Amino acid sequence: MIEFEHLFQFVAFGMYGTLSKTAEILHVSQPTLTRNMKLLEKEFGVILFARSKNHIALNENGLLAIKEARKILSEIEVMTDKVRQLDRSRHTLSLGSCAPYPVMDFVRLATELYPSQSLTTELRSTEPLLQGLRDGRYNVIILPFKPTDSALIALPFGKESLYFNLPKGHPQEKSSSLSFSDLDGTAMIVYSHIGFWKDLIKETMPHSRFLLQDQRDDFFELEKASSLPSFITDRVLSEEPLKNRTAVPIVDQSAQIEYSLVMTKKMGQRYPLFTKWLKQK
Amino acid sequence: MIEFEHLFQFVAFGMYGTLSKTAEILHVSQPTLTRNMKLLEKEFGVILFARSKNHIALNENGLLAIKEARKILSEIEVMTDKVRQLDRSRHTLSLGSCAPYPVMDFVRLATELYPSQSLTTELRSTEPLLQGLRDGRYNVIILPFKPTDSALIALPFGKESLYFNLPKGHPQEKSSSLSFSDLDGTAMIVYSHIGFWKDLIKETMPHSRFLLQDQRDDFFELEKASSLPSFITDRVLSEEPLKNRTAVPIVDQSAQIEYSLVMTKKMGQRYPLFTKWLKQK
DNA sequence: TCAGTTTACGGCCCACGTAAAAATC
DNA sequence: GATTTTTACGTGGGCCGTAAACTGA
């Protein structure tokens, strides 16, 4: 029976041309290679080399064999990669979320319920999330609404409400509440990585310009220095104090988000604890 | 590095379901399989089995791995087959001939000049011979004429002349020579495996019916018993005496054959001794 | 109790490396 | 003499099988 080791050494010989060079590079002794190449010939049942007393080279058979052996070796690579990748995916819980705060909740929950699983998370808008759930890219997604598709499992996953975050001296600073339309048309500063919120405000405030800031720290600097209004949510407010700004709630219904943890029924079976835990709560 | 042996045992386990059954069939001990399957998991870097204390089965990874392993094993089969086939072709001299007698000459010559080569011979008519020479099916062919294609090497390879072989009491028995036309229209008995001769007589004696006989012995019996004329050539006449018949030479030019040994220039290089030997003769 | 898997252990084989020979440049 | 392949040979690791423990049906 053919030994992969021998095939590997054979292919290496094909690259380096002499047994001694090959032996050196593979960290085995020369005689070992001599022996193994002879064994390989036995395994093939065919002479693969043209030998003279102190020279050895591939013959016609050897040339074909080495071409084929290369194929086999690369296919073995492919095989192991596939299996390893499957294994990884089996141990990885892949979350797609529409917003950053539910991700944190989910991470906390998942590490508690499935501590042996790895976790990957991505922030996407709702369309690619649903698509990704269907094609297996995500095991679980978090949406800012309850999907109607009855083939999916949807569990309530917390609420979040949007506020205007107004700088000192802003005309509406003292308002107890505002509507999107009240500030529609005003330029605002916005942190980029807020998931579906960006889609929401673009839709509800079509006349405003949004100055997007990619870098988290830069955004906070800007928020401190600028006199432009920004956004904030109750989730943020509950965790850290406001710096030099006033948060005014937005009354519109669309600013009151109820998140859903969504997965396929198949995933519901694979990860039953989510359903169990979220229902008893 | 993955061991071919382990893959093989793994696939076998996939067929037989239990390690003990597999061990029995592969003629190794159970513990050996336990060990080797664990080694295989190490080689993959992935758990392939779902184990309980006295039961073992493939897990999801294992199912994929076994599918892929099967592929690899069959590709190794393909690889070795290819190489072996190439090797065989390298040691085989394949002759296509238009007639049986030159084959004997060629066999004598080839075994003398290239004693280590295997030899395969086929009898075909000229068209498939030329086609087969081009596509590599034959290394060498023998034609009843000298081909015009200058890309081919053609060497004189002996002569053979056709005779009528007339039964006792046949009207033309005493003729010193005849032409095809003299007997055209007569029914004749013909041995099937005479290569291009069959084409020749059908063409030159379009009005005759030829009773073909497949079996060599049956043909000779028939020739002895029948009163129908048959054919014979000088090559046969020189080797064995006539039985109860008279051979009358056919004067037509087309009955005087000069054979050519034909090969491509490439084959001329691979088998230089044919050219050398036939030219010096 | 039986069938199956795993662990423990001892012996043997063989595959490796060292050393040296042979050959070619 | 330098380089390369091959042969010879002794040794150690590892691989196998036997025996036994463990488990669940």
Coordinates of C-alpha atoms (C1' of nucleotides) in Angstrom, one line a residue:
Chain A
M1 CA 0.0 0.0 0.0
I2 CA 1.3 3.4 -1.0
E3 CA 2.6 5.6 1.8
F4 CA 1.8 9.3 1.6
E5 CA 5.2 10.0 3.2
H6 CA 6.9 8.4 0.2
L7 CA 4.8 10.3 -2.2
F8 CA 5.7 13.5 -0.4
Q9 CA 9.4 12.7 -0.5
F10 CA 9.0 11.8 -4.1
V11 CA 7.4 15.1 -5.0
A12 CA 10.1 16.9 -3.1
F13 CA 12.8 15.0 -5.0
G14 CA 11.0 16.3 -8.1
M15 CA 11.6 19.8 -6.9
Y16 CA 15.2 19.5 -5.7
G17 CA 16.6 17.1 -8.3
T18 CA 19.0 15.1 -6.1
L19 CA 18.3 12.8 -3.2
S20 CA 21.0 14.4 -1.0
K21 CA 19.5 17.9 -1.5
T22 CA 16.1 16.6 -0.8
A23 CA 17.2 14.7 2.2
E24 CA 18.8 17.8 3.6
I25 CA 15.7 19.8 3.2
L26 CA 13.4 17.2 4.5
H27 CA 15.7 16.5 7.5
V28 CA 16.1 12.9 6.8
S29 CA 19.2 10.9 5.8
Q30 CA 20.1 10.3 2.2
P31 CA 19.9 6.5 2.6
T32 CA 16.4 6.9 3.9
L33 CA 15.3 8.5 0.7
T34 CA 17.1 5.9 -1.4
R35 CA 15.2 3.3 0.4
N36 CA 11.9 5.0 0.4
M37 CA 12.1 5.7 -3.3
K38 CA 12.7 2.1 -3.9
L39 CA 9.8 1.2 -1.8
L40 CA 7.7 3.7 -3.7
E41 CA 8.6 1.9 -6.9
K42 CA 7.5 -1.3 -5.3
E43 CA 4.3 0.2 -4.3
F44 CA 3.7 1.4 -7.8
G45 CA 5.0 -1.8 -9.3
V46 CA 6.9 0.3 -11.8
I47 CA 10.4 1.8 -12.2
L48 CA 10.2 5.5 -11.7
F49 CA 13.9 6.5 -11.9
A50 CA 16.7 6.3 -14.4
R51 CA 19.7 5.4 -12.3
S52 CA 23.4 5.4 -12.9
K53 CA 26.0 4.7 -10.3
N54 CA 26.1 8.1 -8.8
H55 CA 23.1 9.8 -10.4
I56 CA 19.4 9.3 -10.2
A57 CA 16.7 11.1 -12.2
L58 CA 13.0 10.6 -13.1
N59 CA 12.2 8.5 -16.1
E60 CA 9.1 8.8 -18.2
N61 CA 7.0 6.9 -15.6
G62 CA 8.4 9.1 -12.9
L63 CA 7.5 12.3 -14.7
L64 CA 3.9 11.1 -14.9
A65 CA 3.8 9.7 -11.4
I66 CA 5.1 13.0 -10.0
K67 CA 2.5 15.0 -11.8
E68 CA -0.2 12.7 -10.4
A69 CA 1.3 12.6 -7.0
R70 CA 1.2 16.3 -6.8
K71 CA -2.5 16.2 -7.6
I72 CA -3.0 13.6 -4.8
L73 CA -1.1 15.6 -2.3
S74 CA -3.1 18.7 -3.0
E75 CA -6.3 16.8 -2.9
I76 CA -5.3 15.5 0.5
E77 CA -4.8 19.1 1.6
V78 CA -8.2 20.0 0.3
M79 CA -9.7 17.1 2.1
T80 CA -8.2 18.0 5.5
D81 CA -9.1 21.6 5.0
K82 CA -12.7 20.8 4.3
V83 CA -13.0 18.6 7.3
R84 CA -11.3 21.1 9.5
Q85 CA -13.5 23.9 8.2
L86 CA -16.6 21.8 8.9
D87 CA -15.4 21.1 12.4
R88 CA -14.7 24.8 13.0
S89 CA -18.2 25.7 11.8
R90 CA -19.6 23.1 14.1
H91 CA -18.0 24.8 17.0
T92 CA -18.7 28.3 15.9
L93 CA -21.9 30.2 16.6
S94 CA -22.2 32.9 14.0
L95 CA -24.3 35.9 14.9
G96 CA -25.4 38.6 12.5
S97 CA -26.9 41.7 14.2
C98 CA -28.6 44.8 13.1
A99 CA -27.2 46.8 16.0
P100 CA -24.2 46.8 18.4
Y101 CA -25.9 46.7 21.8
P102 CA -27.9 43.4 21.3
V103 CA -24.6 41.9 20.3
M104 CA -23.2 42.4 23.7
D105 CA -26.3 40.9 25.3
F106 CA -26.0 37.9 22.9
V107 CA -22.3 37.4 23.7
R108 CA -23.1 37.3 27.4
L109 CA -25.9 34.9 26.8
A110 CA -24.1 32.6 24.4
T111 CA -20.9 32.3 26.4
E112 CA -23.1 31.3 29.3
L113 CA -25.3 28.8 27.5
Y114 CA -22.7 27.4 25.1
P115 CA -19.4 28.1 26.7
S116 CA -17.5 25.6 24.4
Q117 CA -18.6 27.4 21.2
S118 CA -16.6 30.0 19.4
L119 CA -18.4 33.1 18.6
T120 CA -18.3 35.3 15.5
T121 CA -20.4 38.4 15.1
E122 CA -21.1 40.8 12.3
L123 CA -23.1 44.0 12.0
R124 CA -25.3 44.2 8.9
S125 CA -28.5 45.7 7.8
T126 CA -31.6 43.6 7.9
E127 CA -31.7 42.4 4.3
P128 CA -28.3 40.8 4.2
L129 CA -29.0 39.4 7.7
L130 CA -32.1 37.5 6.5
Q131 CA -30.3 36.4 3.4
G132 CA -27.3 35.2 5.5
L133 CA -29.5 33.3 7.8
R134 CA -31.0 31.4 5.0
D135 CA -27.8 30.5 3.3
G136 CA -26.1 29.4 6.6
R137 CA -23.7 32.3 6.9
Y138 CA -25.3 33.1 10.3
N139 CA -26.7 30.6 12.8
V140 CA -28.6 33.4 14.6
I141 CA -29.5 37.0 13.7
I142 CA -30.9 39.9 15.6
L143 CA -33.4 42.1 13.9
P144 CA -35.1 45.3 14.9
F145 CA -38.5 43.8 14.4
K146 CA -40.3 40.5 14.5
P147 CA -40.2 38.8 11.1
T148 CA -43.4 37.4 9.7
D149 CA -41.8 34.3 8.1
S150 CA -43.3 31.4 10.0
A151 CA -40.4 29.1 9.1
L152 CA -38.3 31.2 11.5
I153 CA -38.1 31.2 15.2
A154 CA -38.3 34.7 16.7
L155 CA -37.7 35.5 20.3
P156 CA -38.0 38.9 22.0
F157 CA -34.5 40.2 22.7
G158 CA -34.8 43.5 24.5
K159 CA -35.7 47.1 23.6
E160 CA -33.8 50.2 22.7
S161 CA -35.1 53.7 22.1
L162 CA -33.5 56.5 20.1
Y163 CA -32.8 60.0 21.5
F164 CA -31.5 63.2 20.0
N165 CA -28.2 64.1 21.8
L166 CA -28.2 67.9 21.7
P167 CA -25.2 70.2 22.4
K168 CA -25.3 72.9 25.0
G169 CA -27.1 75.9 23.7
H170 CA -29.1 74.1 21.0
P171 CA -32.5 75.7 20.5
Q172 CA -34.5 72.5 21.4
E173 CA -32.2 71.6 24.3
K174 CA -34.9 72.2 26.9
S175 CA -37.6 70.1 25.0
S176 CA -39.0 67.2 27.0
S177 CA -39.4 65.3 23.7
L178 CA -39.0 65.7 20.0
S179 CA -40.0 64.0 16.7
F180 CA -37.7 63.1 13.8
S181 CA -39.4 65.8 11.8
D182 CA -38.5 68.5 14.3
L183 CA -34.8 68.2 13.3
D184 CA -35.3 66.9 9.8
G185 CA -33.1 69.2 7.6
T186 CA -30.5 69.7 10.3
A187 CA -26.9 68.5 9.7
M188 CA -26.0 65.8 12.3
I189 CA -22.9 63.9 13.3
V190 CA -23.2 60.1 13.3
Y191 CA -20.9 57.3 14.3
S192 CA -20.7 54.8 11.4
H193 CA -21.0 51.5 13.1
I194 CA -24.6 51.6 14.4
G195 CA -26.1 49.0 12.1
F196 CA -29.7 49.5 11.1
W197 CA -30.0 52.8 13.0
K198 CA -28.3 54.4 10.0
D199 CA -30.9 53.2 7.7
L200 CA -33.6 54.3 10.1
I201 CA -32.5 57.9 10.4
K202 CA -31.8 58.2 6.7
E203 CA -35.4 57.2 6.1
T204 CA -37.0 59.2 8.8
M205 CA -35.0 62.4 8.3
P206 CA -34.6 62.5 4.5
H207 CA -33.6 66.2 4.5
S208 CA -30.8 66.0 7.0
R209 CA -27.1 65.6 6.1
F210 CA -25.3 63.1 8.3
L211 CA -21.6 63.6 8.9
L212 CA -20.4 60.0 9.3
Q213 CA -17.4 59.3 11.5
D214 CA -15.7 56.0 11.2
Q215 CA -13.4 56.1 14.2
R216 CA -15.0 55.6 17.6
D217 CA -12.6 57.9 19.5
D218 CA -12.7 60.6 16.8
F219 CA -16.4 60.5 16.9
F220 CA -16.5 61.2 20.7
E221 CA -14.0 64.0 20.3
L222 CA -16.2 65.5 17.6
E223 CA -19.3 65.1 19.7
K224 CA -17.6 67.0 22.5
A225 CA -16.3 69.8 20.3
S226 CA -19.0 70.2 17.6
S227 CA -22.3 72.2 18.0
L228 CA -24.1 69.7 15.7
P229 CA -26.7 67.4 17.2
S230 CA -26.1 63.7 17.3
F231 CA -28.0 60.6 18.4
I232 CA -27.9 58.4 21.4
T233 CA -30.0 55.5 22.8
D234 CA -31.3 54.6 26.2
R235 CA -28.9 51.7 26.3
V236 CA -26.0 54.0 26.1
L237 CA -27.5 56.4 28.6
S238 CA -28.0 53.7 31.2
E239 CA -24.3 52.8 31.0
E240 CA -22.4 56.0 30.9
P241 CA -23.1 59.7 31.8
L242 CA -23.6 62.3 29.2
K243 CA -20.7 64.6 28.4
N244 CA -21.8 68.2 27.9
R245 CA -24.9 67.3 26.0
T246 CA -28.6 66.7 26.6
A247 CA -30.5 63.6 25.6
V248 CA -34.1 64.3 24.3
P249 CA -36.3 61.3 23.6
I250 CA -37.7 60.8 20.1
V251 CA -41.4 60.1 20.3
D252 CA -41.9 58.5 16.9
Q253 CA -43.0 54.9 17.1
S254 CA -40.1 54.0 14.7
A255 CA -37.6 55.2 17.4
Q256 CA -38.8 52.5 19.9
I257 CA -37.2 49.3 18.8
E258 CA -38.0 45.8 20.0
Y259 CA -35.3 43.4 18.9
S260 CA -35.9 39.8 17.9
L261 CA -33.4 37.0 18.1
V262 CA -34.1 35.0 15.0
M263 CA -33.0 31.6 13.8
T264 CA -34.2 28.8 11.6
K265 CA -36.0 25.9 13.1
K266 CA -33.0 23.7 12.4
M267 CA -30.8 26.0 14.4
G268 CA -33.5 26.1 17.1
Q269 CA -32.9 22.4 17.5
R270 CA -29.2 22.7 17.5
Y271 CA -29.2 25.5 20.0
P272 CA -32.3 24.8 22.1
L273 CA -31.1 26.7 25.2
F274 CA -31.7 30.1 23.6
T275 CA -35.4 29.4 23.2
K276 CA -35.6 27.8 26.6
W277 CA -33.9 30.7 28.3
L278 CA -35.5 33.5 26.5
K279 CA -39.0 32.0 27.0
Q280 CA -38.7 31.5 30.7
K281 CA -37.5 35.0 31.1
Chain B
M1 CA 1.2 13.4 7.9
I2 CA -1.9 11.3 7.2
E3 CA -1.3 7.6 6.7
F4 CA -2.9 6.0 3.7
E5 CA -3.4 2.9 5.7
H6 CA -5.4 4.8 8.3
L7 CA -7.6 6.3 5.6
F8 CA -8.2 2.9 4.2
Q9 CA -9.2 1.5 7.6
F10 CA -11.4 4.5 8.2
V11 CA -13.3 4.0 5.0
A12 CA -13.6 0.3 5.8
F13 CA -15.1 1.2 9.2
G14 CA -17.6 3.4 7.3
M15 CA -18.7 0.3 5.5
Y16 CA -18.9 -2.2 8.4
G17 CA -20.1 0.1 11.2
T18 CA -18.2 -1.4 14.1
L19 CA -14.5 -1.5 14.8
S20 CA -14.6 -5.2 15.7
K21 CA -16.3 -6.2 12.4
T22 CA -13.8 -4.1 10.5
A23 CA -10.9 -5.5 12.4
E24 CA -12.0 -9.0 11.6
I25 CA -12.4 -8.3 7.9
L26 CA -9.1 -6.4 7.6
H27 CA -7.3 -9.1 9.6
V28 CA -6.0 -6.7 12.3
S29 CA -6.8 -6.6 15.9
Q30 CA -9.6 -4.4 17.3
P31 CA -7.2 -2.4 19.5
T32 CA -5.1 -1.6 16.4
L33 CA -8.1 0.0 14.8
T34 CA -9.0 1.9 18.0
R35 CA -5.5 3.2 18.0
N36 CA -5.3 4.0 14.3
M37 CA -8.6 5.8 14.3
K38 CA -7.4 8.0 17.1
L39 CA -4.2 8.6 15.2
L40 CA -6.3 9.6 12.2
E41 CA -8.2 12.1 14.3
K42 CA -4.8 13.5 15.3
E43 CA -3.7 13.7 11.7
F44 CA -6.9 15.5 10.8
G45 CA -6.7 17.6 13.9
V46 CA -10.5 17.0 14.3
I47 CA -12.8 14.6 16.1
L48 CA -14.3 12.2 13.7
F49 CA -16.3 9.9 15.9
A50 CA -19.0 10.1 18.5
R51 CA -18.0 7.7 21.2
S52 CA -19.8 6.2 24.1
K53 CA -18.3 3.6 26.4
N54 CA -19.0 0.6 24.2
H55 CA -20.1 2.2 21.0
I56 CA -18.4 4.3 18.3
A57 CA -19.9 5.9 15.3
L58 CA -19.1 8.7 12.8
N59 CA -20.0 12.2 13.7
E60 CA -20.7 15.0 11.3
N61 CA -17.0 15.5 10.6
G62 CA -16.5 11.8 10.1
L63 CA -19.2 11.6 7.6
L64 CA -17.6 14.3 5.5
A65 CA -14.2 12.9 6.0
I66 CA -15.2 9.5 4.9
K67 CA -16.8 10.9 1.8
E68 CA -13.6 12.7 1.0
A69 CA -11.4 9.8 1.9
R70 CA -13.2 7.6 -0.5
K71 CA -12.5 10.1 -3.2
I72 CA -8.8 10.2 -2.3
L73 CA -8.5 6.4 -2.3
S74 CA -10.1 6.1 -5.7
E75 CA -7.9 8.8 -7.0
I76 CA -4.9 6.9 -5.8
E77 CA -6.2 4.0 -7.7
V78 CA -6.4 6.1 -10.8
M79 CA -2.9 7.4 -10.3
T80 CA -1.3 4.0 -10.0
D81 CA -3.3 2.7 -12.9
K82 CA -2.2 5.6 -15.1
V83 CA 1.5 5.1 -14.2
R84 CA 1.3 1.3 -14.6
Q85 CA -0.4 1.7 -18.0
L86 CA 2.2 4.2 -19.1
D87 CA 4.9 1.8 -18.0
R88 CA 3.3 -1.1 -19.9
S89 CA 3.0 1.0 -23.0
R90 CA 6.7 1.9 -22.7
H91 CA 7.6 -1.7 -22.7
T92 CA 5.2 -2.8 -25.4
L93 CA 5.8 -2.7 -29.1
S94 CA 2.5 -2.6 -30.8
L95 CA 2.3 -3.8 -34.3
G96 CA -0.5 -3.4 -36.8
S97 CA -0.3 -5.5 -39.9
C98 CA -2.2 -5.9 -43.1
A99 CA -1.3 -9.5 -43.4
P100 CA -0.3 -12.5 -41.3
Y101 CA 3.0 -13.5 -42.8
P102 CA 4.9 -10.2 -42.3
V103 CA 3.8 -10.4 -38.6
M104 CA 5.8 -13.5 -38.2
D105 CA 8.8 -11.8 -39.8
F106 CA 8.3 -8.8 -37.6
V107 CA 8.0 -10.9 -34.4
R108 CA 11.3 -12.6 -35.2
L109 CA 13.0 -9.3 -35.9
A110 CA 11.6 -7.5 -32.9
T111 CA 12.4 -10.2 -30.4
E112 CA 15.9 -10.2 -31.7
L113 CA 16.4 -6.4 -31.7
Y114 CA 14.3 -5.5 -28.7
P115 CA 14.2 -8.6 -26.6
S116 CA 13.0 -6.8 -23.4
Q117 CA 9.9 -5.4 -25.1
S118 CA 6.5 -7.0 -25.0
L119 CA 4.8 -7.4 -28.3
T120 CA 1.2 -7.0 -29.3
T121 CA 0.0 -7.5 -32.9
E122 CA -3.2 -6.9 -34.7
L123 CA -4.4 -7.6 -38.1
R124 CA -6.3 -4.7 -39.8
S125 CA -6.9 -3.3 -43.2
T126 CA -4.8 -0.4 -44.4
E127 CA -7.1 2.5 -43.4
P128 CA -7.4 1.7 -39.7
L129 CA -3.7 0.9 -39.7
L130 CA -2.7 4.3 -40.8
Q131 CA -5.2 5.9 -38.4
G132 CA -3.9 3.8 -35.6
L133 CA -0.3 4.7 -36.4
R134 CA -1.2 8.4 -36.1
D135 CA -3.1 8.2 -32.9
G136 CA -0.5 6.0 -31.1
R137 CA -2.5 2.8 -31.1
Y138 CA 0.4 1.2 -33.1
N139 CA 4.1 1.9 -32.8
V140 CA 4.7 0.2 -36.1
I141 CA 2.5 -0.9 -39.0
I142 CA 3.0 -3.1 -42.0
L143 CA 1.3 -2.0 -45.3
P144 CA 1.1 -3.7 -48.6
F145 CA 2.5 -0.7 -50.4
K146 CA 4.8 2.2 -49.7
P147 CA 2.9 5.2 -48.3
T148 CA 3.5 8.6 -49.8
D149 CA 3.3 10.6 -46.6
S150 CA 6.8 12.0 -46.1
A151 CA 6.3 12.3 -42.4
L152 CA 6.5 8.6 -42.1
I153 CA 9.4 6.2 -42.3
A154 CA 8.8 3.4 -44.7
L155 CA 11.2 0.4 -45.1
P156 CA 10.9 -2.5 -47.5
F157 CA 9.7 -5.5 -45.6
G158 CA 9.6 -8.4 -48.0
K159 CA 7.4 -9.6 -50.8
E160 CA 4.5 -11.9 -51.2
S161 CA 2.7 -13.1 -54.3
L162 CA -0.8 -14.5 -54.6
Y163 CA -1.7 -17.8 -56.2
F164 CA -4.9 -19.6 -57.1
N165 CA -5.0 -22.9 -55.2
L166 CA -6.9 -25.2 -57.5
P167 CA -8.4 -28.6 -56.6
K168 CA -7.6 -31.7 -58.5
G169 CA -9.6 -31.8 -61.7
H170 CA -10.2 -28.1 -61.9
P171 CA -10.4 -26.9 -65.6
Q172 CA -7.4 -24.5 -65.2
E173 CA -5.4 -26.9 -63.2
K174 CA -2.7 -27.2 -65.8
S175 CA -2.4 -23.5 -66.6
S176 CA 1.1 -22.1 -65.9
S177 CA -0.4 -18.8 -64.9
L178 CA -3.8 -17.1 -64.6
S179 CA -5.3 -13.6 -64.1
F180 CA -7.9 -12.6 -61.6
S181 CA -10.3 -12.1 -64.4
D182 CA -9.9 -15.7 -65.4
L183 CA -11.7 -16.9 -62.3
D184 CA -13.8 -13.9 -61.6
G185 CA -17.3 -15.1 -61.1
T186 CA -16.3 -18.4 -59.6
A187 CA -17.2 -19.2 -56.0
M188 CA -14.1 -19.6 -53.9
I189 CA -13.3 -20.6 -50.3
V190 CA -11.3 -18.2 -48.3
Y191 CA -9.8 -18.2 -44.8
S192 CA -11.0 -15.1 -42.9
H193 CA -7.9 -13.9 -41.2
I194 CA -5.8 -12.9 -44.1
G195 CA -5.8 -9.1 -43.6
F196 CA -5.8 -6.9 -46.7
W197 CA -5.8 -9.9 -49.1
K198 CA -9.5 -10.1 -48.5
D199 CA -10.0 -6.5 -49.6
L200 CA -7.8 -7.2 -52.6
I201 CA -9.7 -10.2 -53.9
K202 CA -13.1 -8.6 -53.4
E203 CA -11.9 -5.7 -55.5
T204 CA -10.2 -7.6 -58.2
M205 CA -12.8 -10.3 -58.5
P206 CA -16.0 -8.4 -58.0
H207 CA -18.2 -11.2 -59.5
S208 CA -17.0 -14.0 -57.3
R209 CA -18.6 -15.2 -54.1
F210 CA -16.2 -15.9 -51.3
L211 CA -17.1 -18.5 -48.7
L212 CA -15.5 -17.3 -45.6
Q213 CA -14.2 -19.7 -43.0
D214 CA -13.4 -18.4 -39.6
Q215 CA -11.7 -21.5 -38.1
R216 CA -8.3 -22.3 -39.3
D217 CA -8.6 -26.1 -39.0
D218 CA -12.1 -26.1 -40.5
F219 CA -10.8 -24.2 -43.4
F220 CA -8.0 -26.7 -44.1
E221 CA -10.6 -29.5 -43.9
L222 CA -12.8 -27.7 -46.3
E223 CA -9.9 -27.0 -48.7
K224 CA -9.2 -30.7 -48.7
A225 CA -12.7 -31.8 -49.3
S226 CA -14.2 -29.1 -51.5
S227 CA -13.9 -28.7 -55.2
L228 CA -14.0 -25.0 -55.0
P229 CA -10.7 -23.1 -55.7
S230 CA -9.0 -21.1 -53.0
F231 CA -6.0 -18.9 -52.6
I232 CA -2.5 -19.4 -51.4
T233 CA 0.7 -17.3 -51.5
D234 CA 4.4 -18.1 -52.2
R235 CA 5.1 -17.6 -48.5
V236 CA 2.9 -20.5 -47.6
L237 CA 4.2 -22.6 -50.4
S238 CA 7.7 -22.2 -49.4
E239 CA 6.9 -23.5 -45.9
E240 CA 4.6 -26.4 -46.4
P241 CA 3.8 -28.8 -49.2
L242 CA 0.5 -28.6 -51.0
K243 CA -2.2 -31.1 -50.1
N244 CA -4.0 -32.4 -53.1
R245 CA -4.1 -29.1 -54.9
T246 CA -2.2 -27.1 -57.5
A247 CA -0.9 -23.6 -57.0
V248 CA -1.1 -21.4 -60.1
P249 CA 0.5 -17.9 -60.0
I250 CA -1.6 -14.9 -60.6
V251 CA 0.1 -12.6 -63.1
D252 CA -1.7 -9.3 -62.2
Q253 CA 0.5 -6.7 -60.8
S254 CA -1.8 -6.3 -57.8
A255 CA -1.1 -9.8 -56.8
Q256 CA 2.6 -9.0 -56.3
I257 CA 2.9 -7.4 -53.0
E258 CA 5.8 -5.5 -51.6
Y259 CA 5.3 -4.9 -47.9
S260 CA 6.5 -1.7 -46.1
L261 CA 7.3 -1.5 -42.4
V262 CA 6.0 2.0 -41.5
M263 CA 6.4 4.1 -38.4
T264 CA 6.4 7.8 -37.5
K265 CA 9.7 9.6 -37.2
K266 CA 9.3 9.8 -33.5
M267 CA 9.0 6.0 -33.3
G268 CA 11.9 5.8 -35.6
Q269 CA 14.0 7.5 -32.9
R270 CA 12.6 5.3 -30.2
Y271 CA 13.3 2.1 -32.1
P272 CA 16.3 3.0 -34.3
L273 CA 17.4 -0.6 -34.8
F274 CA 14.6 -1.4 -37.2
T275 CA 15.8 1.3 -39.6
K276 CA 19.4 0.3 -39.1
W277 CA 18.9 -3.4 -39.6
L278 CA 16.5 -3.1 -42.6
K279 CA 18.7 -0.7 -44.4
Q280 CA 21.9 -2.7 -44.1
K281 CA 20.1 -5.7 -45.4
Chain C
dT1 C1' -23.9 -12.5 29.7
dC2 C1' -22.5 -11.0 25.6
dA3 C1' -20.7 -7.7 22.2
dG4 C1' -18.1 -3.8 21.7
dT5 C1' -14.5 -0.3 22.9
dT6 C1' -10.7 1.1 25.4
dT7 C1' -6.5 0.7 28.4
dA8 C1' -2.3 -1.6 29.7
dC9 C1' 1.7 -4.0 28.6
dG10 C1' 5.3 -6.7 26.5
dG11 C1' 7.8 -8.2 22.5
dC12 C1' 9.3 -7.9 18.0
dC13 C1' 10.0 -5.8 13.7
dC14 C1' 11.5 -2.5 10.8
dA15 C1' 12.8 2.0 9.6
dC16 C1' 16.1 5.1 10.6
dG17 C1' 20.8 6.9 10.9
dT18 C1' 25.8 6.1 10.9
dA19 C1' 29.5 4.4 8.4
dA20 C1' 31.7 3.0 4.5
dA21 C1' 32.0 1.6 -0.3
dA22 C1' 31.5 2.6 -5.1
dA23 C1' 31.5 5.5 -8.9
dT24 C1' 31.7 9.7 -11.7
dC25 C1' 33.2 14.3 -12.6
Chain D
dG1 C1' 39.0 15.1 -3.9
dA2 C1' 34.2 16.3 -4.0
dT3 C1' 29.7 14.9 -4.8
dT4 C1' 26.2 11.5 -5.1
dT5 C1' 24.1 7.1 -4.7
dT6 C1' 24.1 2.7 -2.8
dT7 C1' 25.1 -1.1 0.6
dA8 C1' 25.8 -2.9 5.2
dC9 C1' 24.6 -3.0 9.9
dG10 C1' 23.2 -2.1 14.6
dT11 C1' 19.8 0.1 17.5
dG12 C1' 15.7 2.2 19.3
dG13 C1' 11.0 3.5 18.7
dG14 C1' 6.8 2.3 17.7
dC15 C1' 3.3 -0.7 16.2
dC16 C1' 0.9 -4.8 16.8
dG17 C1' -1.4 -8.3 19.3
dT18 C1' -2.8 -10.4 23.8
dA19 C1' -5.0 -9.8 28.0
dA20 C1' -8.1 -7.5 30.8
dA21 C1' -11.0 -3.8 32.4
dC22 C1' -15.2 -1.4 31.6
dT23 C1' -19.8 -0.5 29.9
dG24 C1' -24.4 -1.0 28.2
dA25 C1' -27.9 -3.8 26.1

